[in-house]
């Protein structure tokens, strides 16, 4: 747990009238996240979409991916994350922590191929250039969602595959507006 969770628990121990639940959303993605121009400042989904819009992905300008693209994540649509948090607020047991996430995981390479196929089609060749990642890049982040499922009845109803077209459309609008 992060330090904020310890502070919350300590406060609740000191003042016994405080009910709380802790929600840990994992790799939320969706409309509303502005793609950043600086590498590493946006989540990977919006970062990849922005790079493709800006012309990366061909032999003249390969799509730059941090590390080898083998990092594993569970990409959770933001609407699912919000639904999970609401369920935790309504049904959660005070003092409990819930991982709010899709259970299905993808590598960054799988995510790149999903986005590319939705933006460029499967027949257009993707050219990737792997660049050095952060020194302490977590290679595998798959949360245990058992407690959220058992206690809250929370399971993602939508996956990254279900929402990728909406994310692409929204991000294209933001990037095109910036370039205007």
Coordinates of C-alpha atoms in Angstrom, one line a residue:
X1 CA 0.0 0.0 0.0
X2 CA 1.0 3.6 -0.6
X3 CA 1.6 6.1 2.2
X4 CA -1.8 7.6 1.8
X5 CA -3.4 4.3 2.7
X6 CA -1.3 4.1 5.8
X7 CA -2.3 7.7 6.8
X8 CA -6.0 6.8 6.2
X9 CA -5.8 3.7 8.3
X10 CA -3.9 5.5 11.1
X11 CA -6.5 8.3 11.1
X12 CA -9.4 5.7 11.2
X13 CA -7.7 4.0 14.2
X14 CA -7.3 7.2 16.0
X15 CA -10.9 8.4 15.3
X16 CA -13.0 5.3 15.3
X17 CA -16.0 7.0 13.7
X18 CA -14.4 7.1 10.3
X19 CA -15.7 4.5 7.8
X20 CA -13.6 4.1 4.6
X21 CA -12.8 1.9 1.7
X22 CA -9.7 2.0 -0.4
X23 CA -9.9 1.7 -4.2
X24 CA -6.9 1.0 -6.3
X25 CA -7.8 1.5 -10.0
X26 CA -5.3 0.0 -12.4
X27 CA -4.3 1.4 -15.8
X28 CA -7.5 3.3 -16.5
X29 CA -7.9 4.3 -20.1
X30 CA -10.5 6.3 -22.0
X31 CA -11.8 9.5 -23.3
X32 CA -10.8 12.6 -21.3
X33 CA -7.1 11.9 -20.8
X34 CA -5.1 14.4 -22.7
X35 CA -2.2 12.9 -24.5
X36 CA 1.0 14.6 -23.5
X37 CA 3.8 15.6 -25.8
X38 CA 6.5 14.5 -23.3
X39 CA 7.2 10.8 -23.3
X40 CA 6.1 9.1 -20.1
X41 CA 3.7 11.8 -19.1
X42 CA 0.6 10.1 -20.6
X43 CA -0.6 6.6 -20.1
X44 CA 0.6 4.3 -22.8
X45 CA -2.8 4.1 -24.7
X46 CA -3.0 7.8 -25.4
X47 CA 0.8 8.0 -25.9
X48 CA 0.7 5.4 -28.7
X49 CA -2.4 6.9 -30.4
X50 CA -0.7 10.4 -30.4
X51 CA 2.5 9.0 -31.9
X52 CA 0.6 7.3 -34.7
X53 CA -1.4 10.5 -35.4
X54 CA 1.9 12.4 -35.5
X55 CA 3.2 10.0 -38.2
X56 CA 5.1 7.4 -36.3
X57 CA 4.9 3.7 -37.3
X58 CA 6.5 3.6 -40.8
X59 CA 10.0 2.9 -42.0
X60 CA 10.8 6.6 -42.2
X61 CA 9.6 7.3 -38.7
X62 CA 9.2 4.1 -36.6
X63 CA 6.8 4.0 -33.6
X64 CA 8.9 4.4 -30.5
X65 CA 8.1 2.0 -27.7
X66 CA 9.7 2.1 -24.3
X67 CA 11.6 -1.1 -23.4
X68 CA 10.9 -4.2 -25.5
X69 CA 7.1 -3.9 -25.3
X70 CA 6.8 -6.9 -23.1
X71 CA 5.5 -5.0 -20.1
X72 CA 2.2 -6.6 -19.0
X73 CA -0.8 -4.5 -17.8
X74 CA -4.6 -4.8 -17.4
X75 CA -6.1 -1.9 -19.2
X76 CA -9.4 -0.8 -17.6
X77 CA -11.9 1.4 -19.3
X78 CA -12.4 4.5 -17.2
X79 CA -16.2 3.9 -17.1
X80 CA -15.5 0.5 -15.6
X81 CA -13.1 2.1 -13.0
X82 CA -15.8 4.6 -12.0
X83 CA -18.4 1.8 -11.7
X84 CA -16.1 -0.2 -9.5
X85 CA -15.4 2.8 -7.2
X86 CA -19.1 3.5 -6.9
X87 CA -19.8 -0.2 -6.0
X88 CA -17.0 0.0 -3.4
X89 CA -18.5 3.1 -1.9
X90 CA -22.0 1.5 -1.7
X91 CA -21.1 -2.1 -0.8
X92 CA -17.6 -2.1 0.5
X93 CA -16.6 -3.2 4.0
X94 CA -15.1 -0.4 6.0
X95 CA -11.3 -0.8 6.2
X96 CA -11.1 -2.9 3.1
X97 CA -9.0 -2.4 0.0
X98 CA -10.3 -3.2 -3.5
X99 CA -8.3 -3.5 -6.7
X100 CA -10.5 -2.1 -9.5
X101 CA -9.3 -3.5 -12.8
X102 CA -10.1 -5.7 -15.7
X103 CA -8.8 -9.2 -15.1
X104 CA -7.5 -9.7 -18.7
X105 CA -3.9 -8.6 -19.3
X106 CA -2.1 -7.5 -22.4
X107 CA 1.5 -6.7 -23.3
X108 CA 2.4 -3.3 -24.6
X109 CA 3.2 -4.9 -27.9
X110 CA -0.4 -6.4 -28.0
X111 CA -1.8 -3.0 -27.2
X112 CA 0.3 -1.4 -30.0
X113 CA -1.0 -3.9 -32.5
X114 CA -4.6 -3.4 -31.4
X115 CA -4.4 0.3 -31.7
X116 CA -2.5 0.1 -35.1
X117 CA -5.1 -2.3 -36.6
X118 CA -7.9 0.1 -35.5
X119 CA -6.2 3.2 -36.9
X120 CA -4.3 1.9 -39.9
X121 CA -5.8 -1.5 -40.7
X122 CA -4.1 -4.9 -40.6
X123 CA -2.7 -4.6 -44.1
X124 CA -0.5 -1.6 -43.4
X125 CA 2.9 -2.6 -42.0
X126 CA 3.8 -1.3 -38.6
X127 CA 7.5 -0.5 -38.0
X128 CA 8.5 -0.3 -34.3
X129 CA 11.7 1.0 -32.7
X130 CA 12.3 -0.1 -29.1
X131 CA 14.0 2.7 -27.0
X132 CA 15.4 2.5 -23.5
X133 CA 12.7 2.3 -20.8
X134 CA 12.8 3.8 -17.3
X135 CA 15.3 2.2 -14.9
X136 CA 12.6 0.8 -12.6
X137 CA 9.8 0.1 -15.1
X138 CA 7.5 -2.5 -13.7
X139 CA 7.4 -5.4 -16.1
X140 CA 4.3 -7.1 -14.9
X141 CA 1.3 -5.5 -13.1
X142 CA -1.6 -7.8 -12.8
X143 CA -3.8 -7.0 -9.8
X144 CA -5.7 -9.6 -7.8
X145 CA -9.4 -8.7 -8.4
X146 CA -10.8 -11.5 -6.4
X147 CA -12.0 -9.4 -3.4
X148 CA -13.8 -6.9 -5.7
X149 CA -15.5 -9.7 -7.5
X150 CA -16.5 -11.6 -4.3
X151 CA -17.5 -8.7 -2.1
X152 CA -18.7 -6.1 -4.6
X153 CA -19.8 -8.2 -7.5
X154 CA -17.5 -6.2 -9.6
X155 CA -16.2 -7.5 -12.9
X156 CA -15.4 -5.4 -15.9
X157 CA -18.2 -5.6 -18.5
X158 CA -16.1 -3.9 -21.1
X159 CA -12.5 -4.4 -22.2
X160 CA -9.9 -2.3 -23.9
X161 CA -11.0 -3.9 -27.2
X162 CA -14.6 -2.6 -26.6
X163 CA -13.6 1.0 -26.1
X164 CA -10.4 1.5 -28.3
X165 CA -12.3 3.1 -31.2
X166 CA -13.8 5.7 -28.8
X167 CA -10.4 6.5 -27.3
X168 CA -8.8 6.8 -30.7
X169 CA -11.6 9.2 -31.9
X170 CA -11.4 11.3 -28.8
X171 CA -7.6 11.5 -28.9
X172 CA -7.6 12.3 -32.6
X173 CA -9.9 15.3 -31.9
X174 CA -7.6 16.6 -29.2
X175 CA -4.4 16.2 -31.2
X176 CA -6.0 17.8 -34.3
X177 CA -7.2 20.7 -32.2
X178 CA -3.7 21.2 -30.9
X179 CA -2.3 21.2 -34.4
X180 CA -4.9 23.7 -35.7

